[in-house]
Every structure is written in C-alpha cells, then in structure tokens.
Coordinates of C-alpha atoms and ligand atoms in Angstrom, one line a residue:
M266 CA 98.8 74.3 92.2
D267 CA 96.7 75.5 95.1
I268 CA 97.4 78.9 96.6
L269 CA 96.3 79.1 100.2
N270 CA 95.3 81.8 102.7
Y271 CA 97.7 82.4 105.6
I272 CA 95.6 82.8 108.7
D273 CA 96.8 82.5 112.3
G274 CA 100.1 81.1 111.0
E275 CA 98.5 78.3 109.0
L276 CA 98.1 77.8 105.3
V277 CA 94.4 77.1 104.7
P278 CA 91.7 77.1 101.9
A279 CA 88.7 79.4 102.0
E280 CA 86.0 78.4 104.6
S281 CA 83.5 78.0 101.7
G282 CA 85.8 75.5 99.9
S283 CA 85.4 77.5 96.6
W284 CA 88.3 78.5 94.3
L285 CA 89.1 81.0 91.6
D286 CA 91.2 80.3 88.5
N287 CA 94.6 82.0 88.3
Y288 CA 95.9 82.7 84.8
D289 CA 99.5 82.7 83.5
P290 CA 99.2 85.8 81.2
S291 CA 102.2 84.7 79.1
I292 CA 100.3 81.7 77.8
G293 CA 96.8 82.8 78.5
K294 CA 96.0 79.6 80.5
V295 CA 94.9 78.8 84.0
Y296 CA 97.9 77.4 85.9
S297 CA 96.8 77.5 89.6
R298 CA 93.8 78.4 91.8
I299 CA 93.2 80.7 94.7
P300 CA 90.8 80.6 97.6
D301 CA 87.6 82.5 96.9
S302 CA 87.6 84.0 100.3
G303 CA 84.8 86.1 101.8
P304 CA 83.6 87.6 105.1
A305 CA 84.0 84.3 107.1
D306 CA 87.7 84.1 106.2
V307 CA 88.3 87.8 106.9
E308 CA 86.6 87.3 110.3
K309 CA 89.0 84.5 111.1
A310 CA 92.0 86.6 110.0
V311 CA 90.9 89.6 112.0
S312 CA 90.3 87.5 115.1
A313 CA 93.8 85.9 114.7
A314 CA 95.3 89.4 114.3
K315 CA 93.5 90.7 117.4
K316 CA 94.8 87.7 119.4
A317 CA 98.4 88.3 118.2
F318 CA 98.3 92.1 118.8
P319 CA 99.2 92.3 122.5
G320 CA 102.3 90.1 122.0
W321 CA 103.5 91.7 118.8
S322 CA 102.9 95.3 119.9
T323 CA 104.9 94.8 123.1
C324 CA 107.7 92.5 122.1
G325 CA 110.0 95.4 121.5
I326 CA 111.5 97.0 118.4
Q327 CA 114.6 94.8 118.5
E328 CA 112.5 91.7 118.2
R329 CA 110.4 93.1 115.4
Y330 CA 113.5 94.2 113.7
R331 CA 115.1 90.7 114.1
I332 CA 112.1 88.9 112.6
L333 CA 111.5 91.3 109.7
N334 CA 115.2 91.3 108.9
R335 CA 115.1 87.5 108.8
I336 CA 112.1 87.7 106.3
A337 CA 114.2 90.1 104.1
D338 CA 117.1 87.6 104.2
L339 CA 114.8 84.8 103.1
I340 CA 113.5 86.9 100.2
G341 CA 117.1 87.5 99.2
A342 CA 117.9 83.7 99.4
N343 CA 114.9 82.9 97.2
Q344 CA 115.2 85.7 94.7
R345 CA 115.2 83.6 91.6
E346 CA 112.2 81.5 92.6
L347 CA 110.3 84.6 93.5
A348 CA 111.2 86.4 90.3
E349 CA 110.1 83.5 88.2
A350 CA 106.9 83.2 90.1
E351 CA 106.2 86.9 89.7
S352 CA 106.8 86.8 85.9
R353 CA 104.6 83.7 85.5
D354 CA 101.8 85.3 87.6
S355 CA 101.9 88.8 86.0
G356 CA 103.4 88.3 82.6
K357 CA 106.2 90.7 83.2
A358 CA 109.7 90.2 81.8
I359 CA 112.0 88.3 84.0
R360 CA 114.6 91.0 83.7
T361 CA 112.1 93.3 85.4
S362 CA 111.0 91.0 88.2
S363 CA 114.6 90.0 88.9
S364 CA 116.0 93.5 88.9
V365 CA 113.1 95.5 90.2
D366 CA 110.3 93.7 91.9
I367 CA 112.0 91.1 94.1
P368 CA 115.1 93.2 95.1
R369 CA 112.7 96.0 96.0
A370 CA 110.5 93.7 98.1
E371 CA 113.5 92.6 100.1
A372 CA 114.6 96.3 100.4
N373 CA 111.1 97.3 101.6
I374 CA 111.2 94.8 104.5
R375 CA 114.7 95.6 105.4
F376 CA 114.1 99.3 105.2
F377 CA 111.2 99.3 107.6
A378 CA 112.8 96.7 109.9
T379 CA 115.6 99.2 110.5
A380 CA 113.5 102.4 110.2
I381 CA 111.6 101.4 113.4
L382 CA 114.9 101.4 115.3
H383 CA 115.3 105.1 114.3
F384 CA 111.7 106.3 114.7
G385 CA 111.1 108.8 117.4
S386 CA 108.4 111.2 118.5
E387 CA 108.2 114.8 119.6
S388 CA 108.1 116.6 122.9
H389 CA 106.9 120.2 123.5
H390 CA 108.2 122.0 126.4
M391 CA 106.1 124.8 128.1
E392 CA 108.8 126.7 130.0
G393 CA 108.4 126.6 133.7
E394 CA 105.0 125.0 133.4
A395 CA 104.7 121.6 131.8
I396 CA 106.1 119.2 129.3
N397 CA 104.2 117.4 126.6
Y398 CA 105.5 114.3 124.9
T399 CA 103.9 112.3 122.1
L400 CA 103.4 108.6 122.3
R401 CA 103.3 106.9 118.9
Q402 CA 101.4 103.7 119.5
P403 CA 100.4 101.0 117.0
I404 CA 96.8 101.2 115.9
G405 CA 95.8 97.5 116.3
V406 CA 94.6 95.5 113.4
V407 CA 95.1 97.2 110.0
G408 CA 94.1 96.2 106.4
C409 CA 96.5 96.4 103.5
I410 CA 95.2 96.0 99.9
S411 CA 97.6 95.9 97.0
P412 CA 97.3 95.7 93.2
W413 CA 98.7 93.5 90.4
N414 CA 101.2 95.7 88.6
L415 CA 104.1 95.3 91.1
P416 CA 102.7 92.5 93.2
L417 CA 105.2 91.6 95.9
Y418 CA 106.9 95.0 95.7
L419 CA 103.7 96.9 96.7
F420 CA 102.4 94.2 99.0
T421 CA 105.6 94.5 101.1
W422 CA 105.7 98.3 100.8
K423 CA 102.5 98.3 102.9
I424 CA 102.8 95.5 105.3
A425 CA 106.4 96.2 106.3
P426 CA 105.8 99.6 108.0
A427 CA 102.5 98.3 109.5
L428 CA 104.3 95.3 111.1
A429 CA 107.4 97.3 112.1
A430 CA 105.2 99.8 113.9
G431 CA 103.7 96.9 116.0
N432 CA 100.4 96.4 114.2
C433 CA 98.9 93.1 113.1
V434 CA 97.8 92.9 109.5
V435 CA 95.1 91.5 107.4
A436 CA 96.3 91.8 103.8
K437 CA 94.9 91.0 100.4
P438 CA 97.0 90.8 97.3
S439 CA 95.3 91.3 93.9
E440 CA 93.4 88.2 92.7
L441 CA 95.2 88.6 89.4
T442 CA 98.7 88.2 91.0
P443 CA 98.4 86.2 94.2
M444 CA 101.4 83.8 93.8
T445 CA 104.3 85.7 95.4
A446 CA 102.2 86.8 98.4
F447 CA 101.5 83.1 98.9
L448 CA 105.2 82.2 98.6
F449 CA 105.9 85.1 101.0
S450 CA 103.6 83.6 103.6
R451 CA 105.8 80.5 103.6
L452 CA 108.8 82.6 104.2
C453 CA 107.1 84.3 107.2
Q454 CA 106.5 80.8 108.7
E455 CA 110.1 79.9 108.1
A456 CA 111.3 83.2 109.7
G457 CA 109.3 82.5 112.8
L458 CA 106.8 85.4 112.5
P459 CA 104.3 84.6 115.3
P460 CA 100.9 83.3 114.2
G461 CA 98.3 85.9 113.5
V462 CA 100.7 88.9 113.2
L463 CA 100.3 88.8 109.4
N464 CA 97.3 87.2 107.8
I465 CA 96.9 87.0 104.0
V466 CA 93.4 86.5 102.6
H467 CA 93.1 85.8 98.9
G468 CA 90.1 86.5 96.7
L469 CA 88.1 89.1 94.8
G470 CA 88.1 92.8 95.7
P471 CA 84.4 93.3 96.1
K472 CA 84.1 90.2 98.3
A473 CA 87.3 89.6 100.3
G474 CA 88.7 93.1 99.9
Q475 CA 85.4 94.7 100.8
A476 CA 85.1 92.5 103.9
I477 CA 88.5 93.8 105.1
V478 CA 87.5 97.4 104.6
E479 CA 84.0 96.9 106.2
H480 CA 85.2 95.0 109.3
P481 CA 84.7 97.2 112.4
D482 CA 88.0 96.0 113.9
T483 CA 90.3 97.0 111.0
K484 CA 91.2 100.5 112.2
A485 CA 93.3 101.7 109.2
I486 CA 93.3 100.8 105.6
S487 CA 96.2 101.2 103.2
F488 CA 95.2 100.8 99.6
T489 CA 96.9 101.0 96.2
G490 CA 94.8 100.5 93.1
G491 CA 92.4 102.2 90.7
T492 CA 90.9 105.6 91.4
A493 CA 87.3 104.3 91.1
T494 CA 88.0 101.5 93.7
G495 CA 89.7 104.1 95.9
K496 CA 86.6 106.3 95.9
H497 CA 84.4 103.3 96.8
L498 CA 86.8 102.3 99.6
A499 CA 86.8 105.8 101.0
A500 CA 83.0 105.9 101.0
T501 CA 82.9 102.6 103.0
A502 CA 85.7 103.5 105.4
A503 CA 85.1 107.2 106.1
P504 CA 81.8 106.8 108.0
M505 CA 83.6 104.3 110.2
F506 CA 86.3 106.9 110.9
K507 CA 89.1 104.7 109.7
K508 CA 92.5 106.0 108.9
L509 CA 93.0 105.8 105.1
S510 CA 96.0 105.9 102.8
L511 CA 95.0 105.8 99.1
E512 CA 97.6 105.5 96.4
L513 CA 95.6 105.7 93.2
G514 CA 96.0 106.3 89.5
G515 CA 98.1 108.7 87.5
K516 CA 98.4 110.4 84.1
N517 CA 101.8 111.7 84.5
P518 CA 103.4 114.4 82.3
N519 CA 106.9 114.4 80.9
L520 CA 108.0 118.0 80.0
V521 CA 110.9 117.9 77.5
F522 CA 112.6 121.3 77.0
A523 CA 114.8 122.0 74.0
D524 CA 117.7 122.8 76.3
C525 CA 117.9 119.3 77.8
D526 CA 120.3 116.5 77.2
L527 CA 118.0 115.0 74.5
D528 CA 119.8 111.7 74.3
K529 CA 119.4 111.0 78.0
A530 CA 115.8 112.3 77.9
I531 CA 114.9 109.9 75.1
A532 CA 116.6 106.9 76.6
T533 CA 114.9 107.5 80.0
T534 CA 111.5 108.2 78.3
V535 CA 111.6 104.7 76.7
H536 CA 111.7 103.3 80.3
S537 CA 109.2 105.7 81.7
S538 CA 106.8 105.0 78.9
F539 CA 107.1 101.2 78.4
G540 CA 108.7 99.9 81.6
N541 CA 106.6 97.0 83.0
N542 CA 104.4 97.5 79.9
G543 CA 103.4 101.0 81.2
Q544 CA 101.7 99.3 84.1
I545 CA 103.3 101.5 86.8
C546 CA 101.4 104.3 88.3
L547 CA 104.5 106.5 87.9
C548 CA 104.9 105.9 84.1
G549 CA 104.9 109.1 82.1
S550 CA 102.1 108.8 79.6
R551 CA 101.7 112.4 78.4
I552 CA 104.9 113.6 76.7
Y553 CA 105.1 117.3 76.0
I554 CA 108.0 118.3 73.8
Q555 CA 109.2 121.8 73.1
R556 CA 108.7 122.6 69.4
P557 CA 112.3 123.0 68.2
V558 CA 113.1 119.4 69.2
Y559 CA 109.7 117.8 68.7
E560 CA 110.5 116.0 65.4
Q561 CA 113.9 114.8 66.6
F562 CA 112.5 113.5 69.9
R563 CA 109.5 111.9 68.2
D564 CA 111.4 110.1 65.5
E565 CA 114.0 108.7 67.9
L566 CA 111.4 107.6 70.5
V567 CA 109.5 105.8 67.8
R568 CA 112.7 104.2 66.4
R569 CA 113.7 102.9 69.9
A570 CA 110.1 101.7 70.7
E571 CA 110.2 99.6 67.6
K572 CA 113.4 97.9 68.7
L573 CA 111.9 96.7 72.0
T574 CA 111.6 93.0 72.1
V575 CA 108.1 91.8 73.1
G576 CA 107.3 88.2 74.0
N577 CA 108.4 85.3 76.2
P578 CA 108.8 86.9 79.6
F579 CA 111.3 84.2 80.7
D580 CA 113.8 85.1 77.9
E581 CA 116.4 87.5 79.4
K582 CA 116.5 89.5 76.2
T583 CA 112.7 90.3 76.4
K584 CA 112.0 93.9 77.4
L585 CA 108.2 93.6 77.5
G586 CA 106.3 90.5 78.5
A587 CA 102.6 90.1 78.5
L588 CA 100.0 92.5 79.9
V589 CA 98.4 91.3 83.1
S590 CA 95.1 89.9 81.7
K591 CA 93.0 89.5 78.6
Q592 CA 90.5 92.1 79.9
H593 CA 93.3 94.6 80.7
R594 CA 94.8 94.2 77.2
E595 CA 91.3 94.8 75.7
K596 CA 91.0 97.9 77.8
V597 CA 94.4 99.2 76.6
L598 CA 93.6 98.4 72.9
S599 CA 90.2 100.1 73.2
Y600 CA 92.1 103.3 74.1
V601 CA 94.2 103.0 71.0
Q602 CA 91.0 102.7 69.0
L603 CA 89.5 105.7 70.9
A604 CA 92.7 107.7 70.1
R605 CA 92.1 107.0 66.3
E606 CA 88.5 108.1 66.6
E607 CA 89.7 111.3 68.4
G608 CA 91.9 112.1 65.5
G609 CA 95.2 110.8 66.7
T610 CA 97.9 109.2 64.5
V611 CA 99.4 106.0 65.7
L612 CA 103.1 106.3 64.9
T613 CA 104.0 102.9 66.0
G614 CA 102.4 99.9 67.8
G615 CA 98.7 99.8 68.6
E616 CA 98.4 96.1 67.8
T617 CA 98.7 92.8 69.6
V618 CA 101.8 90.6 69.2
N619 CA 101.8 86.8 68.7
P620 CA 105.2 85.4 69.8
G621 CA 104.1 82.0 68.6
G622 CA 104.5 78.5 70.1
E623 CA 103.4 78.1 73.7
F624 CA 103.1 81.9 74.0
S625 CA 100.6 82.4 71.1
E626 CA 97.6 82.8 73.4
G627 CA 99.4 85.3 75.7
Y628 CA 98.4 88.9 76.2
Y629 CA 101.1 90.8 74.3
M630 CA 101.0 94.1 72.5
R631 CA 103.4 96.5 70.9
P632 CA 104.6 99.6 72.6
T633 CA 102.5 102.4 71.1
V634 CA 103.2 106.1 70.4
I635 CA 100.4 108.4 69.3
E636 CA 100.5 112.1 68.2
G637 CA 98.1 114.7 66.9
L638 CA 95.5 114.6 69.7
P639 CA 94.0 117.6 71.4
N640 CA 95.0 117.8 75.1
S641 CA 91.4 117.7 76.3
C642 CA 90.5 114.4 74.6
R643 CA 89.8 111.2 76.7
T644 CA 93.0 109.6 75.6
N645 CA 95.0 112.4 77.1
Q646 CA 92.9 112.7 80.2
E647 CA 92.2 109.1 81.4
E648 CA 94.6 106.6 82.8
I649 CA 95.3 103.9 80.3
F650 CA 97.9 101.9 82.3
G651 CA 99.5 100.2 79.3
P652 CA 102.4 100.6 76.9
V653 CA 100.8 103.7 75.3
V654 CA 102.0 107.3 75.2
T655 CA 100.9 110.4 73.5
L656 CA 103.1 113.3 72.2
Q657 CA 102.2 116.9 72.0
P658 CA 104.4 120.0 71.2
F659 CA 104.5 123.1 73.3
D660 CA 106.2 126.5 72.9
T661 CA 106.6 128.2 76.3
E662 CA 107.2 127.2 79.9
E663 CA 103.8 128.6 80.9
E664 CA 102.1 126.5 78.3
A665 CA 104.0 123.4 79.4
L666 CA 102.9 124.0 83.0
E667 CA 99.3 124.5 82.0
L668 CA 99.3 121.3 80.0
A669 CA 101.0 119.4 82.8
N670 CA 98.4 120.4 85.3
S671 CA 95.4 119.9 83.0
V672 CA 94.3 116.5 84.2
K673 CA 92.4 115.4 87.3
Y674 CA 95.4 113.3 88.5
G675 CA 98.5 114.5 90.3
L676 CA 100.9 111.6 91.1
S677 CA 104.3 112.1 89.4
S678 CA 106.0 114.3 86.8
T679 CA 109.3 114.5 85.0
I680 CA 111.0 117.7 83.8
W681 CA 113.9 117.5 81.2
T682 CA 115.9 120.8 81.1
N683 CA 119.4 122.0 81.8
D684 CA 118.1 125.3 83.2
I685 CA 118.1 124.8 87.0
H686 CA 116.0 127.9 87.5
R687 CA 113.3 126.7 85.2
A688 CA 113.4 123.2 86.8
T689 CA 112.9 124.5 90.3
R690 CA 110.3 127.0 89.3
L691 CA 108.3 124.3 87.6
A692 CA 108.8 121.9 90.5
E693 CA 107.1 124.3 92.8
K694 CA 104.1 124.8 90.5
I695 CA 103.5 121.3 89.1
E696 CA 100.5 119.6 90.7
A697 CA 102.1 116.3 91.6
G698 CA 103.3 114.4 94.7
I699 CA 106.7 113.6 93.0
V700 CA 108.8 115.7 90.6
W701 CA 111.7 114.1 88.8
I702 CA 114.2 116.4 87.2
N703 CA 116.3 114.9 84.5
C704 CA 115.6 111.4 85.7
W705 CA 112.7 109.0 86.3
M706 CA 112.0 106.3 89.0
V707 CA 115.0 107.3 91.1
R708 CA 113.6 106.2 94.5
D709 CA 114.8 106.8 98.0
L710 CA 112.6 104.9 100.4
R711 CA 112.9 107.7 103.0
T712 CA 111.0 110.2 100.9
P713 CA 107.2 110.9 101.0
F714 CA 105.4 108.9 98.3
G715 CA 101.9 109.6 97.0
G716 CA 99.7 111.9 95.0
I717 CA 97.4 114.8 95.1
K718 CA 94.0 115.4 93.3
N719 CA 92.5 112.1 92.1
S720 CA 95.8 110.3 92.6
G721 CA 95.1 109.8 96.3
V722 CA 95.3 110.8 99.9
G723 CA 98.2 110.5 102.3
R724 CA 101.8 109.6 101.9
E725 CA 103.7 106.3 102.1
G726 CA 107.5 105.9 102.5
G727 CA 109.9 106.6 105.3
F728 CA 108.6 107.9 108.6
E729 CA 105.4 109.1 106.9
A730 CA 104.4 105.4 106.7
L731 CA 105.3 104.8 110.3
R732 CA 103.3 107.9 111.3
F733 CA 100.3 106.5 109.3
F734 CA 100.5 103.2 111.1
T735 CA 100.7 104.7 114.6
E736 CA 98.3 106.8 116.6
P737 CA 99.8 109.9 118.3
K738 CA 98.9 110.5 121.9
N739 CA 99.8 113.7 123.7
V740 CA 100.8 113.3 127.3
C741 CA 101.1 116.5 129.4
I742 CA 103.0 116.6 132.7
K743 CA 102.5 119.7 134.9
Y744 CA 105.6 120.8 136.8
Ligands
TXE848 O1 92.3 97.7 90.1 P1 91.5 97.6 91.5 P2 91.9 97.1 88.7 C1 94.4 101.5 87.8 C2 94.7 101.2 86.3 C3 93.8 100.0 86.1 C4 92.6 100.4 86.9 C5 91.7 99.3 87.3 O2 94.2 102.3 85.5 O3 93.4 99.9 84.7 O4 93.2 101.0 88.1 O5 92.5 98.2 87.8 C6 91.1 95.3 95.4 N1 87.1 96.7 98.3 N2 95.4 100.9 88.7 O6 90.4 97.1 88.5 O7 90.2 97.0 91.3 C7 91.5 94.3 94.3 O8 91.1 93.0 94.6 C8 88.4 96.4 98.7 C9 96.4 101.8 89.2 O9 92.6 95.8 88.5 O10 91.6 99.0 92.1 C10 93.0 94.6 94.3 O11 93.6 93.8 95.4 N3 89.3 96.0 97.8 C11 97.2 101.2 90.2 C12 93.1 96.1 94.5 O12 91.9 96.4 95.1 C13 89.0 96.0 96.5 C14 97.4 99.8 90.3 C15 93.3 96.9 93.3 O13 92.4 96.6 92.3 C16 87.6 96.3 96.0 C17 96.3 99.0 89.7 C18 86.7 96.7 97.0 N4 85.4 97.0 96.8 C19 95.4 99.6 88.9 N5 87.6 96.2 94.7 C20 98.3 102.0 90.8 N6 97.9 103.1 91.5 O14 99.4 101.6 90.8 C21 88.8 95.8 94.3 N7 89.7 95.7 95.3

C-alpha cells in the first residue's frame, strides 16, 4: 500500500518519486511505503498553505468550528479502522489504540473546534486616558512535527489548535508511524477542509522535518519528540526567531509513601510503567518507595507485571503489543544490559518474547522491573522509553523530593500518599510540569501541558495552545 503526501488538497507522491519502507512491528515486515519527501515537497506544501491562509484566517470561527467538528465526527465514524491501522503501524495493543489513541484524537479535534468559540483576549483600561485591547491573530503558516508513540493522538493535539486559531499547517508525522495521518488526510478531504489549509508531508526527520523547520515561511514550530532532536530543532529555529513549542523526553518519578492506598498505587503503577509498552513521555520510570512498604510493593508489582499478556496486538486480551521498531527494542534491551553492568538486579523481564506463528519476527519484550541501582547511574538518569522501571527505597519526605528532582528532565510526577499536606507540599517543590496525586494520566484538555528542564519549552493544551498559535498585538486608543 502506498501512503501519500497531502498537499494543496491532493494526495500525491514525493516530487523525487522515491519511497521509504514502512514496517508492521507486530510481524517485523514491510507492509507499506511512504513518500521520501524533501525540501521540494515542503516548498510545495508551504506555498499551498500560504495561498490558503487569507481565506482560512478570515472565514470566521463558526466556519472553522463547523469543519473541524465534521472531521471529529468522521474520526468517530471510522474509529475501528483507525484503531486497527494504528496498531498495525505502531505495534500497540488494539485495546490501547481503540480506547486511548483514536478516541483522544477525536476529542482533540472537537476540543479545539469548540475552544476557539470561547477564546478571548484582554483589554487594559487607563482611566480617563486611553484603552488598550489585544488582538490575537493567527501567525500564518506553522509547522507541526509529531512522534511515533501516540501517532494520531499527538498529531491532532498539535494541528487542531493551529487550525482552529486560523493558521495553515505543514505537518509531518513520524516516519515510523505515518498510516493514521494518511487516513486522516482522506477524512479532511471528505469533511471539506479547503485545499492547502492542512498539508501533510511524509518522510525522514533530518530531510523532510528539517526542511519544515528551516523554511523561512514557517513562522512557528510545534514539536514533540526526543530531547536531542529538540535541541537540534531549537538551534535551527532560534536564529530565525521562530516561535517554538518543544515537548521532549521524561524520566518521571513515582513517589510511593507508606501511608498511601497501596493497592490502588500498585494497580496504577502497572499502567504508568507498562502502558503502551512504556512508550509514553508521561510514564513513571523511577519508582521510589518508602522503606516500610518497599518489599510488599515490589513483590506485588513484579507479580502483576508477570501476568501481563505480551503478543499479538490484535487480540483484545493482549496488554502489551510490539515495540515500535527493531532499533528501538535494541535500545531498550541495551539499557537492561547496562543496568546489569551497573549492579542492578532484574527482578522480572529483561528479555524478548516470541509469540510464535506470524508474530515470531515481531519486536516484543517482557515488562521489566529492576532494583538495586544507585540513583546516579545512567539507567536511572536517562530516558529509556520502554517497558522498564527501576525501584529504589527511601526513608524521609526530604529524601524522596531530592531523588525526584535528581534528573535533568522535568515532565511529570506522581505522588502516592493519603496525607494532603505532604502531597501539596511536594507538589509545590517537585520540578515537573505535571504532578499527579494518587492517580496517573488523568487528563483534562483545558490544563497546561508540558515540561521544564530538558523536558521542553512552552505549554500545550487549552488556551495555552491557542495563545501559542496566535500573535498578540496591542492596540491603544487615546480618549
Ligand atoms: O524521536 P525523534 P526518535 C524519545 C525517546 C526515544 C528518543 C528518540 O526516548 O527513544 O526520543 O526517538 C522528527 N528536524 N521520544 O529518534 O527523532 C521525526 O521524523 C525536524 C520521546 O524516534 O525526536 C519525528 O517526526 N524533525 C517522545 C519526530 O521528529 C525531525 C516521543 C520525533 O522523532 C528531525 C518520541 C529534524 N532534524 C521519542 N529529526 C515524547 N516526548 O513523547 C527527527 N525529526
């Protein structure tokens, strides 16, 4: 099957005519191909977006709402097909793609379609002298670059606020998981999105992605991906004075205090550790447990991790499908090896899984729990982005806080305690963009979303995203 670029309303191959293989990670085989796009394709996409901008930015919020809402309806109507495509492309379990990825993609579009109807700007009154009001105008052509872990979910999370605010978009999904963005482009055609308003260019990051970031007419870039890529992107975009939103990696702590509801903490930690094979930037990978409950928590987490079914992503009973690629599984396994060299004990997992039959060449691995590592070692400091967690005991609240803040990342964190004073005290001091107390991954799309330190710059979500995708202009009227 050929995946095509979506440029100026048409589905087209790359200008060069070259293609890249696209793998099905569940079977480890090529099953489709994508355009190997480059600067020439990006040029076409940017010029289509520029042409569409005057119409889209002035058609009115009701019209933008109507079309975006129609796209959301079409995602809803095609949920099953999209969920199956997402699982085939990324290896993730169908229960995840059908309950998380696709419903959330629909919610993203609907949320920003309606958010723009409620979005306002400020005015500042200078008594007796003048009044200032702020115009919030769309920026123009913007670039959106998304990763492979939550493909349509994160793709729509970026393009929806950009489009709702009246911008035209040149977007690139990850080359590892391009399929649902392609299916989405067909839904945009069906919904009557005017040509050029959204353009999707497929291809490699350093080639097609780089061309989007470098193009002088993409005025803002919204990116989710690895920290190293984010750094490179910032170095390219900053001298061109582009607006930048970077949502990067994480190495998130879970703090488990002895006074918490341990059963709930363990059940949720299974999800926060191994959900989507640990390939979510919000997964908690460093689990710190207060000493009195350390053994009990550890033994129960290991027992439950061992019960998780790994294999055929299309079986509704499967909890963990395949990792996204062979290279990524090798990277994750290399960290398990490193943990052993650093003195850790692998309590469970650490090895690949062969589900047999047609899935025997897929990229599966067992959920892995490691203990006995020093906090400063690489395994505890670097983002692994796989189904691997480490456990460490702590004694006091101060120690827990120090451990939580001891990495260069600052995306999310989870605190398990029944002491509200402790929870709020810690929430203030933890270096993270998101703090969950006695829960994980509870998401309200109105809240600011993003990280500090090496986890990124800027916030997505709610009006923050609409502010990012608009340029404020102060207008002052003298009485
Ligand atoms: O992501 P990349 P990779 C982390 C995770 C993972 C590591 C590397 O630790 O192991 O990053 O993953 C595009 N100009 N996260 O290498 O390369 C690329 O095509 C413009 C965390 O797969 O950052 C893709 O569309 N674009 C994370 C997107 O960037 C470029 C999600 C992300 O790919 C580019 C994914 C360039 N020069 C990985 N180079 C999270 N925060 O959720 C690449 N891209």
